[in-house]
mmCIF file of C-alpha atoms in Angstrom:
data_model
loop_
_atom_site.group_PDB
_atom_site.id
_atom_site.type_symbol
_atom_site.label_atom_id
_atom_site.label_comp_id
_atom_site.label_asym_id
_atom_site.label_seq_id
_atom_site.Cartn_x
_atom_site.Cartn_y
_atom_site.Cartn_z
ATOM 1 C CA UNK A 1 0.000 0.000 0.000
ATOM 2 C CA UNK A 2 1.238 3.473 -0.871
ATOM 3 C CA UNK A 3 1.632 5.420 2.377
ATOM 4 C CA UNK A 4 0.978 9.160 2.045
ATOM 5 C CA UNK A 5 3.816 11.218 3.493
ATOM 6 C CA UNK A 6 3.602 14.623 5.152
ATOM 7 C CA UNK A 7 6.428 17.116 5.592
ATOM 8 C CA UNK A 8 5.706 19.658 8.331
ATOM 9 C CA UNK A 9 7.388 23.074 8.109
ATOM 10 C CA UNK A 10 7.817 25.099 11.304
ATOM 11 C CA UNK A 11 9.589 28.179 12.642
ATOM 12 C CA UNK A 12 8.822 27.930 16.355
ATOM 13 C CA UNK A 13 7.889 25.732 19.270
ATOM 14 C CA UNK A 14 5.974 23.178 17.224
ATOM 15 C CA UNK A 15 2.898 22.399 19.323
ATOM 16 C CA UNK A 16 0.806 21.980 16.172
ATOM 17 C CA UNK A 17 3.524 19.851 14.576
ATOM 18 C CA UNK A 18 3.641 17.643 17.674
ATOM 19 C CA UNK A 19 -0.135 17.292 17.642
ATOM 20 C CA UNK A 20 -0.097 16.307 13.951
ATOM 21 C CA UNK A 21 2.717 13.777 14.460
ATOM 22 C CA UNK A 22 0.857 12.175 17.367
ATOM 23 C CA UNK A 23 -2.438 12.152 15.459
ATOM 24 C CA UNK A 24 -0.935 10.135 12.595
ATOM 25 C CA UNK A 25 1.252 7.799 14.659
ATOM 26 C CA UNK A 26 -0.124 4.324 14.104
ATOM 27 C CA UNK A 27 -1.991 5.355 10.931
ATOM 28 C CA UNK A 28 -1.174 2.816 8.227
ATOM 29 C CA UNK A 29 -2.121 5.079 5.304
ATOM 30 C CA UNK A 30 -0.700 8.461 6.328
ATOM 31 C CA UNK A 31 2.386 9.431 8.314
ATOM 32 C CA UNK A 32 4.479 12.460 9.134
ATOM 33 C CA UNK A 33 7.694 11.724 7.284
ATOM 34 C CA UNK A 34 9.754 14.703 8.389
ATOM 35 C CA UNK A 35 9.869 18.106 10.057
ATOM 36 C CA UNK A 36 11.595 21.065 8.384
ATOM 37 C CA UNK A 37 12.653 24.295 10.068
ATOM 38 C CA UNK A 38 14.261 27.556 9.052
ATOM 39 C CA UNK A 39 15.446 28.034 12.642
ATOM 40 C CA UNK A 40 18.154 25.755 14.083
ATOM 41 C CA UNK A 41 16.970 26.554 17.632
ATOM 42 C CA UNK A 42 13.260 25.904 17.011
ATOM 43 C CA UNK A 43 11.860 23.802 19.862
ATOM 44 C CA UNK A 44 9.857 21.899 17.249
ATOM 45 C CA UNK A 45 13.102 20.055 16.385
ATOM 46 C CA UNK A 46 13.285 18.726 19.946
ATOM 47 C CA UNK A 47 9.646 17.625 19.773
ATOM 48 C CA UNK A 48 10.224 15.837 16.436
ATOM 49 C CA UNK A 49 13.298 14.025 17.755
ATOM 50 C CA UNK A 50 11.377 12.877 20.845
ATOM 51 C CA UNK A 51 8.687 11.436 18.569
ATOM 52 C CA UNK A 52 11.165 9.729 16.236
ATOM 53 C CA UNK A 53 10.577 11.981 13.218
ATOM 54 C CA UNK A 54 13.475 12.988 10.970
ATOM 55 C CA UNK A 55 14.131 16.706 10.910
ATOM 56 C CA UNK A 56 16.003 19.109 8.676
ATOM 57 C CA UNK A 57 17.160 22.696 9.095
ATOM 58 C CA UNK A 58 17.696 24.938 6.101
ATOM 59 C CA UNK A 59 19.036 28.441 5.551
ATOM 60 C CA UNK A 60 17.409 31.330 3.716
ATOM 61 C CA UNK A 61 19.879 30.768 0.866
ATOM 62 C CA UNK A 62 19.063 27.050 0.590
ATOM 63 C CA UNK A 63 15.335 27.823 0.622
ATOM 64 C CA UNK A 64 15.231 30.691 -1.860
ATOM 65 C CA UNK A 65 18.328 30.380 -4.037
ATOM 66 C CA UNK A 66 18.840 26.649 -4.575
ATOM 67 C CA UNK A 67 16.699 23.622 -5.374
ATOM 68 C CA UNK A 68 18.062 21.716 -2.362
ATOM 69 C CA UNK A 69 14.887 21.683 -0.283
ATOM 70 C CA UNK A 70 12.718 20.657 -3.254
ATOM 71 C CA UNK A 71 15.133 17.862 -4.187
ATOM 72 C CA UNK A 72 15.237 16.469 -0.642
ATOM 73 C CA UNK A 73 11.440 16.537 -0.425
ATOM 74 C CA UNK A 74 11.131 14.792 -3.807
ATOM 75 C CA UNK A 75 13.654 12.144 -2.728
ATOM 76 C CA UNK A 76 11.467 11.450 0.313
ATOM 77 C CA UNK A 77 8.316 11.125 -1.877
ATOM 78 C CA UNK A 78 6.406 13.806 0.034
ATOM 79 C CA UNK A 79 2.688 14.022 -0.819
ATOM 80 C CA UNK A 80 1.744 17.092 1.216
ATOM 81 C CA UNK A 81 3.614 19.954 2.856
ATOM 82 C CA UNK A 82 1.931 21.326 5.974
ATOM 83 C CA UNK A 83 2.920 24.751 7.269
ATOM 84 C CA UNK A 84 2.419 24.775 11.036
ATOM 85 C CA UNK A 85 3.718 28.118 12.246
ATOM 86 C CA UNK A 86 6.148 28.586 9.367
ATOM 87 C CA UNK A 87 6.762 32.282 8.788
ATOM 88 C CA UNK A 88 8.611 32.579 5.477
ATOM 89 C CA UNK A 89 6.861 33.132 2.152
ATOM 90 C CA UNK A 90 7.012 29.862 0.212
ATOM 91 C CA UNK A 91 9.051 30.119 -3.011
ATOM 92 C CA UNK A 92 7.672 29.224 -6.447
ATOM 93 C CA UNK A 93 9.771 26.074 -6.812
ATOM 94 C CA UNK A 94 8.003 24.503 -3.814
ATOM 95 C CA UNK A 95 4.547 25.710 -4.887
ATOM 96 C CA UNK A 96 5.098 24.312 -8.391
ATOM 97 C CA UNK A 97 6.149 20.873 -7.119
ATOM 98 C CA UNK A 98 3.984 20.159 -4.064
ATOM 99 C CA UNK A 99 0.528 20.589 -2.617
ATOM 100 C CA UNK A 100 0.991 22.885 0.385
ATOM 101 C CA UNK A 101 -1.469 23.906 3.083
ATOM 102 C CA UNK A 102 -1.233 26.395 5.931
ATOM 103 C CA UNK A 103 -3.155 27.156 9.090
ATOM 104 C CA UNK A 104 -3.799 30.763 10.038
ATOM 105 C CA UNK A 105 -5.006 31.849 13.527
ATOM 106 C CA UNK A 106 -7.866 34.058 12.289
ATOM 107 C CA UNK A 107 -10.863 33.989 9.999
ATOM 108 C CA UNK A 108 -9.296 34.967 6.706
ATOM 109 C CA UNK A 109 -9.408 37.302 4.892
ATOM 110 C CA UNK A 110 -9.357 39.192 8.210
ATOM 111 C CA UNK A 111 -5.943 39.621 9.829
ATOM 112 C CA UNK A 112 -3.949 37.944 7.074
ATOM 113 C CA UNK A 113 -0.831 38.970 5.229
ATOM 114 C CA UNK A 114 2.827 39.600 5.928
ATOM 115 C CA UNK A 115 3.581 40.157 9.600
ATOM 116 C CA UNK A 116 0.201 38.871 10.802
ATOM 117 C CA UNK A 117 0.914 35.779 12.846
ATOM 118 C CA UNK A 118 0.581 34.462 16.391
ATOM 119 C CA UNK A 119 -0.038 37.015 19.124
ATOM 120 C CA UNK A 120 -0.054 39.885 16.615
ATOM 121 C CA UNK A 121 -3.272 38.439 15.182
ATOM 122 C CA UNK A 122 -4.882 37.878 18.594
ATOM 123 C CA UNK A 123 -3.909 41.400 19.693
ATOM 124 C CA UNK A 124 -5.611 42.838 16.588
ATOM 125 C CA UNK A 125 -8.762 40.769 17.226
ATOM 126 C CA UNK A 126 -9.016 42.124 20.793
ATOM 127 C CA UNK A 127 -8.151 45.717 19.840
ATOM 128 C CA UNK A 128 -10.854 45.702 17.148
ATOM 129 C CA UNK A 129 -13.386 44.284 19.630
ATOM 130 C CA UNK A 130 -14.297 41.388 17.347
ATOM 131 C CA UNK A 131 -16.954 39.095 18.785
ATOM 132 C CA UNK A 132 -15.551 35.987 17.085
ATOM 133 C CA UNK A 133 -12.339 34.655 15.649
ATOM 134 C CA UNK A 134 -11.074 31.246 14.693
ATOM 135 C CA UNK A 135 -8.830 29.355 12.315
ATOM 136 C CA UNK A 136 -8.469 29.179 8.552
ATOM 137 C CA UNK A 137 -6.850 26.261 6.768
ATOM 138 C CA UNK A 138 -5.957 27.124 3.192
ATOM 139 C CA UNK A 139 -3.885 26.107 0.217
ATOM 140 C CA UNK A 140 -0.658 28.053 -0.158
ATOM 141 C CA UNK A 141 -0.120 30.248 -3.192
ATOM 142 C CA UNK A 142 2.414 32.956 -3.964
ATOM 143 C CA UNK A 143 0.978 35.488 -1.473
ATOM 144 C CA UNK A 144 0.678 35.334 2.313
ATOM 145 C CA UNK A 145 -2.693 33.932 3.422
ATOM 146 C CA UNK A 146 -4.438 34.363 0.069
ATOM 147 C CA UNK A 147 -4.683 30.747 -1.109
ATOM 148 C CA UNK A 148 -8.025 28.989 -1.567
ATOM 149 C CA UNK A 149 -9.791 28.286 1.725
ATOM 150 C CA UNK A 150 -10.274 24.654 2.708
ATOM 151 C CA UNK A 151 -11.824 24.974 6.164
ATOM 152 C CA UNK A 152 -12.686 27.487 8.884
ATOM 153 C CA UNK A 153 -13.812 27.059 12.481
ATOM 154 C CA UNK A 154 -14.989 29.830 14.815
ATOM 155 C CA UNK A 155 -14.907 30.605 18.500
ATOM 156 C CA UNK A 156 -16.416 33.499 20.465
ATOM 157 C CA UNK A 157 -14.348 36.427 21.726
ATOM 158 C CA UNK A 158 -15.685 37.857 24.972
ATOM 159 C CA UNK A 159 -15.286 41.542 25.888
ATOM 160 C CA UNK A 160 -13.165 40.401 28.861
ATOM 161 C CA UNK A 161 -10.811 38.224 26.753
ATOM 162 C CA UNK A 162 -7.131 39.148 26.594
ATOM 163 C CA UNK A 163 -5.018 38.299 23.535
ATOM 164 C CA UNK A 164 -3.700 35.347 25.575
ATOM 165 C CA UNK A 165 -7.271 34.110 26.180
ATOM 166 C CA UNK A 166 -7.979 34.353 22.463
ATOM 167 C CA UNK A 167 -4.747 32.493 21.683
ATOM 168 C CA UNK A 168 -5.810 29.641 23.963
ATOM 169 C CA UNK A 169 -9.201 29.310 22.263
ATOM 170 C CA UNK A 170 -7.628 29.403 18.801
ATOM 171 C CA UNK A 171 -5.014 26.794 19.755
ATOM 172 C CA UNK A 172 -7.803 24.448 20.848
ATOM 173 C CA UNK A 173 -9.412 24.796 17.417
ATOM 174 C CA UNK A 174 -6.052 24.192 15.716
ATOM 175 C CA UNK A 175 -5.403 21.014 17.683
ATOM 176 C CA UNK A 176 -8.944 19.754 17.116
ATOM 177 C CA UNK A 177 -9.279 20.403 13.387
ATOM 178 C CA UNK A 178 -5.889 20.677 11.656
ATOM 179 C CA UNK A 179 -4.991 16.956 11.714
ATOM 180 C CA UNK A 180 -8.536 15.993 10.676
ATOM 181 C CA UNK A 181 -8.483 18.331 7.664
ATOM 182 C CA UNK A 182 -5.028 17.010 6.666
ATOM 183 C CA UNK A 183 -6.344 13.464 6.897
ATOM 184 C CA UNK A 184 -9.403 14.258 4.769
ATOM 185 C CA UNK A 185 -7.246 15.876 2.093
ATOM 186 C CA UNK A 186 -4.904 12.909 1.915
ATOM 187 C CA UNK A 187 -7.709 10.329 2.015
ATOM 188 C CA UNK A 188 -9.121 11.923 -1.121
ATOM 189 C CA UNK A 189 -5.756 11.177 -2.750
ATOM 190 C CA UNK A 190 -5.771 7.571 -1.445
ATOM 191 C CA UNK A 191 -9.157 6.720 -3.004
#
């Protein structure tokens, strides 16, 4: 049976990556093949090692000026690249060779674009007194957060919520839905 392989790209602590790895451990059709980071000190690398997943670190030059990352991914027969807190704009050579999805901690098109990530998004939600926020899972194209939407989930924002409270609610949605959406996408490819 042809196992579908995921490469997870991260820039930070990797809680979503860890959740995805755990979700697919024991799955006979889909597995997280590897974790890729643009930061050698990303805690996600520690999490991946603890869970027995190969990891790779790459430089800005390797990512944007060479075909190294694409070649390594092709050699590993990657079916899907998942951005889980990866902050660099994805170059054309990756977009042209792989299906790539991203999770964004807001209801796109609100609070998307360059520089809108993590607590910056939650701060904006609170400052603008939004009554709801959530997550958006979308395909990656050549512009930050503008790819075709795949899935959104919402949660309420209370007048008393701090950006940290909002972050906690959004993380719960990420952990609940991101692996499930990944699985559904890859199961469509298995059929």
